[in-house]
Structure formats: structure tokens, C-alpha cells
Amino acid sequence: MAEDAHSTLTRRIRDAILTGEFVASQRLVEADLTARFGASRSAVRLALVNLANEGLVERLPNRGARVRSISVDEAVEIVEVRAGLEALCARKAAEQLGDEDAEELRALRDAIESAVRGGDLIGYSELIQELDRRIREYSEHVTAGRLLEQLHAQSARHQFRLAFAPGRAATSLAQHLAIIDAVLARDPDAAERATREHLGDVAAILAALG
Amino acid sequence: MAEDAHSTLTRRIRDAILTGEFVASQRLVEADLTARFGASRSAVRLALVNLANEGLVERLPNRGARVRSISVDEAVEIVEVRAGLEALCARKAAEQLGDEDAEELRALRDAIESAVRGGDLIGYSELIQELDRRIREYSEHVTAGRLLEQLHAQSARHQFRLAFAPGRAATSLAQHLAIIDAVLARDPDAAERATREHLGDVAAILAALG
DNA sequence: GTCCGTCGAATTGTCGACGATCTGTCAGAC
DNA sequence: GTCTGACAGATCGTCGACAATTCGACGGAC
């Protein structure tokens, strides 16, 4: 993932999709993107191919690209896969947590608790994402990490809907604290179990909402 | 995955990598591939980008592409991830196995047993791959299936070395039969457990061999 | 009113050429 | 003998033009 021109463009289009600037199923015409981002058509094409491989964009031969819309069934599938991968990462993280990592994790735990106490749902949601990222990092599992990053990007929109499900914050908080505590306790089994439990709930709620 | 020209080229280059025609770390110069496959440079470029996204090829900015070589550590990681995903698929397959699927699976079981009895290691290896493919199919889990396909391709070479580890066939056979029987018995827990057990062994052996 | 074939605009796919970047080599200074 | 800097070859990155395809609009036949 170098920082040259086409990577930047890929990132810019990805951001536009993730922030909802381009809505689901919207057509992404190469000429339009060329004008909008001031890049050449080759660069746009390359970016679209990359995003198609990431699963954010759908490319039909001779018919152009569009923002891929993810069905509820597929969102559930993604959460099921995430459960397996994040459980693996949580386990590894618990096994090999360094002392300074533990310090960071405790600080994050405090931040999460105070965000919830303050009723800051947006901040809470961001901190949870940070938590996921940290656990991936501590696990040092690059293969799982790479796949998880893709899956997160794909289901970003569904995540969002989930955050505001009524009464969700309380159980979500408890589950995340359980994950953190298991990792801090260096207990791999508990970390894996807590992660699975949490994502099992997420899958169930997603399926019910759909 | 349409069947137009550039997809075909992507597949052809992928096959060349998987069959060992292009060895690990070998440089893939665009001009050479252009001549060899009779395609234009754009097509070659696109194929390389796709393969890079699949993880089979490594592309360094301004320095070209080469066949990505996968370290033993990474091969172990891949098997760990596969364990999670294949366990999920085995579970789903066990949950929703159709009667005609069961029939096919029984036939495959017989074929596997007779391959081992006949000492046909190559045939056995192919049948095991077929088994994996079938379980993915029965699980109807497209997300997990797509990721597994990528991971299989990446670790194809290491798979190969594994098949000829001394005394491996016997335990491998027992483990695969256990997976098949659990799925046939429509027992999701057993199917997941048997799959994890098998891949846990594979990871251990890979790590030891490295 | 409906069906069918033709035509044209919009859009993607392909190509070859040009410019930019990297790598290795070689001469010269010290 | 070693180091430095310029040069040249190889290779990738970018661009604009042209060809191929799709899709909708239009008009005529029945």
C-alpha cells in the first residue's frame, strides 16, 4: 500500500463510499470520476479494479462500476466470518500481550466507559473501532488483520445502523469490557469466547433488523 | 468473474504460478508476459493488479511485480485463518445438508478411502481438495467461500510439501473421514470440532517442518 | 396498442507512444 | 582499493485516441 498517486485515488474513492458520499448501487462512471478527482482515466480504472477486489465496488463487463450494495444476508455472513477471525486475534492478543500494550488497553477501557457514561454514542462507536484495531495489532496476525480490514469496510454501513438499535449500548458495552478484561487477564480461551459471544449477538440483531 | 479477455489472462497467469511454471520470487516483467501470452500491456497490467489483490503477486511501485513467496510463518497464519473459516463452513454444511448432497458426500468418502488403500497419494490430495470445495459449496456461505479460495491459492505450494510428510496420510485420512461423518450425521458441533482438530495438526506440522 | 429492428448517444475496453523512475556500470578522485 | 557521481539501459507509470459494446429512443409494420 504505497503512497503514490493511484493509491491515493483508491483511498479517496473508498473514503467517498464509506462516508456515504456515493450511495449504494450508485453508478461510478469513469469519466465523472476523472473530472471529479482530476485524475486520468487509467488511474480511475485502476482504483475501481482495486475497490472491486476489496468488495466495495461491483464491476460488470462493458457496463461499468457501481457501489456494491450489501444485503442483510451478506452482512450476517460477514459478521459470522468476522467472529471467527476476531476470535482468533483476541486469542493471540491474550497470549502475547506486552506490558505497554496492556497499559494502552486499560486506558482505552477507561475511555470507553466514560464515553458511555457521557452518552456519547458517536465517540463510543469510534472507540470500539479503535479497540478492534488494537486487538488486531496486538495479535500480530497480518493475514487475519488484512481480511478483517476488508470485511469492516464492506459492512461499514450496516455497522452504523446497528449502533443506534434501541438498548444496544448497554449490552454492547458489557460485552466489549468482557473482551478487554479477558485479554488483559491473558486468558486466551476467555478472550475467544467473549469475542464470539459478542459477534453472535451482532449477527442475531442484524438478521432480526433485516 | 466474467469470461472476457482480461479475466482469461488473469487466470492463465494464476495457473502458471500455481503449477510452478513461475517460481517464487520470480520477476514478472510486463513486456515478457505481453510477448508470452500475446496480450497487450494493459491487459497484463490489469491481470497483475488482480493477482496482487489476491495475494499471489507482489507489486512494488516502479519496480515491477514478482511472484509472492510465502514464508512458513505466513503459511501457518493462513492455516489458522482457514481453520476458523472451514470450521464455519463445516458447521453450516452439517446444518443444512440436502439428501442428494449427502449422497455425493458418501460417494466421495468411498473414493477417498479407496485412493488411500491403493496408495494413490496424488489422487488422494486431489480428492481432499474436492472435499474442501464441496463442503464450502454445501455451506452456501459465499463470503467464507471467497476468502477460502484465495487462501488456498496462496498456500498451494506449502500444501504440496505437506502431502508427502512421512506418515501423514494415515492420520490425515482419519481426520478427513471424521469431518465427513460429522457432516453426514448433521452434527454441526462435531463437524466444527473435527475441522479445527485437523487444521490444528496441519499448522503444527507446517511450523515443525519450517 | 404492441412488437421488432435500426440507429445513435453514452460508456467501457484496448492499444501504442511518451515520460518518469529505478538499477547497475563505469570512470575518475582520493 | 574504495568511494562518489554521472550515465545508460531496462522497466514501469501515464496519457490520449480509437474501437467495441451496451442501452434507450425512435419509427414503422401489423
Short mmCIF file of N, CA and C in Angstrom, two decimals, chain B residues 65-146:
data_model
loop_
_atom_site.label_atom_id
_atom_site.label_comp_id
_atom_site.label_asym_id
_atom_site.label_seq_id
_atom_site.Cartn_x
_atom_site.Cartn_y
_atom_site.Cartn_z
N ALA B 65 6.51 -6.38 -10.71
CA ALA B 65 5.80 -7.41 -9.98
C ALA B 65 6.68 -8.66 -9.87
N ARG B 66 6.46 -9.41 -8.81
CA ARG B 66 7.10 -10.71 -8.71
C ARG B 66 6.15 -11.68 -8.02
N VAL B 67 6.41 -12.96 -8.20
CA VAL B 67 5.59 -13.96 -7.52
C VAL B 67 5.86 -13.85 -6.02
N ARG B 68 4.81 -13.69 -5.28
CA ARG B 68 4.98 -13.51 -3.85
C ARG B 68 5.39 -14.83 -3.22
N SER B 69 6.44 -14.79 -2.42
CA SER B 69 6.84 -16.03 -1.75
C SER B 69 6.32 -15.96 -0.33
N ILE B 70 5.75 -17.06 0.09
CA ILE B 70 5.06 -17.09 1.38
C ILE B 70 5.93 -17.79 2.40
N SER B 71 6.26 -17.09 3.46
CA SER B 71 7.12 -17.65 4.49
C SER B 71 6.37 -18.72 5.28
N VAL B 72 7.12 -19.51 6.01
CA VAL B 72 6.48 -20.53 6.82
C VAL B 72 5.55 -19.89 7.85
N ASP B 73 6.02 -18.82 8.48
CA ASP B 73 5.16 -18.12 9.43
C ASP B 73 3.83 -17.74 8.80
N GLU B 74 3.93 -17.23 7.59
CA GLU B 74 2.69 -16.80 6.95
C GLU B 74 1.83 -18.00 6.59
N ALA B 75 2.46 -19.08 6.17
CA ALA B 75 1.69 -20.29 5.85
C ALA B 75 0.94 -20.76 7.09
N VAL B 76 1.58 -20.67 8.23
CA VAL B 76 0.90 -21.07 9.47
C VAL B 76 -0.28 -20.14 9.74
N GLU B 77 -0.06 -18.86 9.56
CA GLU B 77 -1.17 -17.91 9.72
C GLU B 77 -2.34 -18.27 8.82
N ILE B 78 -2.02 -18.59 7.59
CA ILE B 78 -3.09 -18.90 6.64
C ILE B 78 -3.87 -20.11 7.11
N VAL B 79 -3.16 -21.10 7.60
CA VAL B 79 -3.87 -22.29 8.08
C VAL B 79 -4.73 -21.95 9.30
N GLU B 80 -4.23 -21.08 10.14
CA GLU B 80 -5.03 -20.68 11.31
C GLU B 80 -6.32 -20.00 10.88
N VAL B 81 -6.21 -19.13 9.90
CA VAL B 81 -7.41 -18.46 9.41
C VAL B 81 -8.34 -19.47 8.74
N ARG B 82 -7.74 -20.35 7.95
CA ARG B 82 -8.56 -21.38 7.30
C ARG B 82 -9.31 -22.20 8.33
N ALA B 83 -8.65 -22.48 9.44
CA ALA B 83 -9.33 -23.27 10.48
C ALA B 83 -10.64 -22.62 10.87
N GLY B 84 -10.58 -21.31 11.13
CA GLY B 84 -11.80 -20.60 11.52
C GLY B 84 -12.85 -20.65 10.43
N LEU B 85 -12.44 -20.40 9.21
CA LEU B 85 -13.42 -20.32 8.12
C LEU B 85 -13.96 -21.69 7.73
N GLU B 86 -13.08 -22.68 7.65
CA GLU B 86 -13.56 -24.00 7.25
C GLU B 86 -14.42 -24.62 8.35
N ALA B 87 -14.10 -24.31 9.59
CA ALA B 87 -14.94 -24.79 10.68
C ALA B 87 -16.35 -24.21 10.55
N LEU B 88 -16.40 -22.93 10.21
CA LEU B 88 -17.71 -22.29 10.00
C LEU B 88 -18.46 -22.97 8.86
N CYS B 89 -17.77 -23.23 7.77
CA CYS B 89 -18.42 -23.87 6.62
C CYS B 89 -18.87 -25.28 6.95
N ALA B 90 -18.01 -26.01 7.66
CA ALA B 90 -18.38 -27.38 8.03
C ALA B 90 -19.64 -27.37 8.89
N ARG B 91 -19.70 -26.42 9.80
CA ARG B 91 -20.88 -26.30 10.67
C ARG B 91 -22.13 -26.05 9.85
N LYS B 92 -22.03 -25.06 8.97
CA LYS B 92 -23.19 -24.72 8.13
C LYS B 92 -23.59 -25.90 7.25
N ALA B 93 -22.56 -26.55 6.70
CA ALA B 93 -22.86 -27.69 5.82
C ALA B 93 -23.60 -28.76 6.59
N ALA B 94 -23.15 -29.02 7.81
CA ALA B 94 -23.81 -30.04 8.62
C ALA B 94 -25.25 -29.64 8.93
N GLU B 95 -25.47 -28.35 9.12
CA GLU B 95 -26.80 -27.87 9.49
C GLU B 95 -27.80 -28.03 8.36
N GLN B 96 -27.34 -27.84 7.14
CA GLN B 96 -28.30 -27.74 6.04
C GLN B 96 -27.96 -28.66 4.88
N LEU B 97 -27.42 -29.82 5.20
CA LEU B 97 -27.05 -30.77 4.15
C LEU B 97 -28.30 -31.37 3.51
N GLY B 98 -28.39 -31.27 2.19
CA GLY B 98 -29.53 -31.87 1.49
C GLY B 98 -29.30 -33.36 1.28
N ASP B 99 -30.36 -34.07 0.93
CA ASP B 99 -30.24 -35.52 0.80
C ASP B 99 -29.35 -35.91 -0.38
N GLU B 100 -29.47 -35.17 -1.48
CA GLU B 100 -28.64 -35.51 -2.64
C GLU B 100 -27.18 -35.11 -2.38
N ASP B 101 -26.98 -34.03 -1.58
CA ASP B 101 -25.62 -33.67 -1.18
C ASP B 101 -25.01 -34.82 -0.38
N ALA B 102 -25.79 -35.37 0.52
CA ALA B 102 -25.31 -36.46 1.37
C ALA B 102 -24.87 -37.64 0.50
N GLU B 103 -25.65 -37.89 -0.54
CA GLU B 103 -25.32 -38.99 -1.43
C GLU B 103 -23.96 -38.76 -2.08
N GLU B 104 -23.77 -37.56 -2.61
CA GLU B 104 -22.49 -37.21 -3.22
C GLU B 104 -21.34 -37.36 -2.23
N LEU B 105 -21.60 -36.91 -1.01
CA LEU B 105 -20.56 -36.91 0.00
C LEU B 105 -20.15 -38.34 0.34
N ARG B 106 -21.13 -39.23 0.41
CA ARG B 106 -20.82 -40.63 0.69
C ARG B 106 -19.97 -41.22 -0.43
N ALA B 107 -20.31 -40.87 -1.66
CA ALA B 107 -19.52 -41.36 -2.79
C ALA B 107 -18.09 -40.85 -2.69
N LEU B 108 -17.94 -39.59 -2.32
CA LEU B 108 -16.61 -39.01 -2.20
C LEU B 108 -15.83 -39.71 -1.09
N ARG B 109 -16.53 -40.02 -0.02
CA ARG B 109 -15.90 -40.74 1.09
C ARG B 109 -15.31 -42.06 0.61
N ASP B 110 -16.10 -42.78 -0.14
CA ASP B 110 -15.64 -44.08 -0.66
C ASP B 110 -14.41 -43.88 -1.56
N ALA B 111 -14.49 -42.87 -2.43
CA ALA B 111 -13.38 -42.63 -3.35
C ALA B 111 -12.11 -42.32 -2.57
N ILE B 112 -12.23 -41.54 -1.52
CA ILE B 112 -11.06 -41.18 -0.73
C ILE B 112 -10.46 -42.43 -0.09
N GLU B 113 -11.31 -43.24 0.49
CA GLU B 113 -10.81 -44.45 1.13
C GLU B 113 -10.08 -45.35 0.14
N SER B 114 -10.66 -45.49 -1.05
CA SER B 114 -10.00 -46.42 -1.97
C SER B 114 -8.72 -45.82 -2.54
N ALA B 115 -8.66 -44.50 -2.65
CA ALA B 115 -7.40 -43.88 -3.10
C ALA B 115 -6.29 -44.19 -2.12
N VAL B 116 -6.60 -44.06 -0.82
CA VAL B 116 -5.57 -44.34 0.19
C VAL B 116 -5.20 -45.81 0.18
N ARG B 117 -6.21 -46.68 0.10
CA ARG B 117 -5.91 -48.12 0.06
C ARG B 117 -5.01 -48.44 -1.12
N GLY B 118 -5.25 -47.75 -2.26
CA GLY B 118 -4.45 -48.00 -3.45
C GLY B 118 -3.11 -47.29 -3.44
N GLY B 119 -2.84 -46.52 -2.37
CA GLY B 119 -1.55 -45.83 -2.28
C GLY B 119 -1.42 -44.67 -3.25
N ASP B 120 -2.53 -44.17 -3.76
CA ASP B 120 -2.50 -43.09 -4.74
C ASP B 120 -2.50 -41.73 -4.03
N LEU B 121 -1.30 -41.24 -3.72
CA LEU B 121 -1.19 -40.01 -2.94
C LEU B 121 -1.69 -38.79 -3.72
N ILE B 122 -1.35 -38.74 -5.00
CA ILE B 122 -1.79 -37.62 -5.83
C ILE B 122 -3.32 -37.58 -5.87
N GLY B 123 -3.90 -38.72 -6.19
CA GLY B 123 -5.35 -38.79 -6.25
C GLY B 123 -5.98 -38.42 -4.92
N TYR B 124 -5.39 -38.89 -3.85
CA TYR B 124 -5.89 -38.58 -2.51
C TYR B 124 -5.89 -37.07 -2.31
N SER B 125 -4.76 -36.45 -2.62
CA SER B 125 -4.63 -35.00 -2.44
C SER B 125 -5.70 -34.25 -3.23
N GLU B 126 -5.94 -34.70 -4.46
CA GLU B 126 -6.97 -34.04 -5.28
C GLU B 126 -8.36 -34.23 -4.69
N LEU B 127 -8.60 -35.44 -4.19
CA LEU B 127 -9.93 -35.71 -3.61
C LEU B 127 -10.16 -34.87 -2.36
N ILE B 128 -9.10 -34.66 -1.59
CA ILE B 128 -9.23 -33.82 -0.40
C ILE B 128 -9.59 -32.41 -0.79
N GLN B 129 -8.94 -31.93 -1.85
CA GLN B 129 -9.29 -30.58 -2.33
C GLN B 129 -10.75 -30.53 -2.77
N GLU B 130 -11.15 -31.60 -3.44
CA GLU B 130 -12.55 -31.69 -3.86
C GLU B 130 -13.47 -31.68 -2.64
N LEU B 131 -13.06 -32.38 -1.61
CA LEU B 131 -13.86 -32.41 -0.38
C LEU B 131 -14.03 -31.00 0.19
N ASP B 132 -12.90 -30.27 0.30
CA ASP B 132 -12.97 -28.91 0.80
C ASP B 132 -13.95 -28.08 -0.02
N ARG B 133 -13.82 -28.23 -1.33
CA ARG B 133 -14.68 -27.46 -2.23
C ARG B 133 -16.16 -27.79 -1.99
N ARG B 134 -16.43 -29.06 -1.85
CA ARG B 134 -17.82 -29.49 -1.64
C ARG B 134 -18.40 -28.94 -0.35
N ILE B 135 -17.62 -29.02 0.70
CA ILE B 135 -18.13 -28.53 1.99
C ILE B 135 -18.43 -27.04 1.90
N ARG B 136 -17.53 -26.32 1.24
CA ARG B 136 -17.79 -24.89 1.04
C ARG B 136 -19.11 -24.70 0.30
N GLU B 137 -19.30 -25.52 -0.70
CA GLU B 137 -20.50 -25.38 -1.53
C GLU B 137 -21.75 -25.69 -0.72
N TYR B 138 -21.72 -26.78 0.04
CA TYR B 138 -22.89 -27.16 0.82
C TYR B 138 -23.21 -26.11 1.88
N SER B 139 -22.16 -25.43 2.36
CA SER B 139 -22.39 -24.43 3.40
C SER B 139 -23.13 -23.21 2.85
N GLU B 140 -23.04 -23.01 1.55
CA GLU B 140 -23.67 -21.86 0.90
C GLU B 140 -23.25 -20.55 1.54
N HIS B 141 -22.01 -20.51 2.00
CA HIS B 141 -21.51 -19.30 2.63
C HIS B 141 -20.57 -18.62 1.65
N VAL B 142 -21.10 -17.69 0.86
CA VAL B 142 -20.29 -17.13 -0.22
C VAL B 142 -19.12 -16.32 0.29
N THR B 143 -19.32 -15.60 1.37
CA THR B 143 -18.23 -14.77 1.89
C THR B 143 -17.06 -15.63 2.34
N ALA B 144 -17.34 -16.61 3.16
CA ALA B 144 -16.27 -17.51 3.62
C ALA B 144 -15.68 -18.24 2.42
N GLY B 145 -16.53 -18.65 1.49
CA GLY B 145 -16.04 -19.40 0.33
C GLY B 145 -15.05 -18.60 -0.48
N ARG B 146 -15.36 -17.33 -0.70
CA ARG B 146 -14.47 -16.49 -1.50
C ARG B 146 -13.12 -16.35 -0.82
#
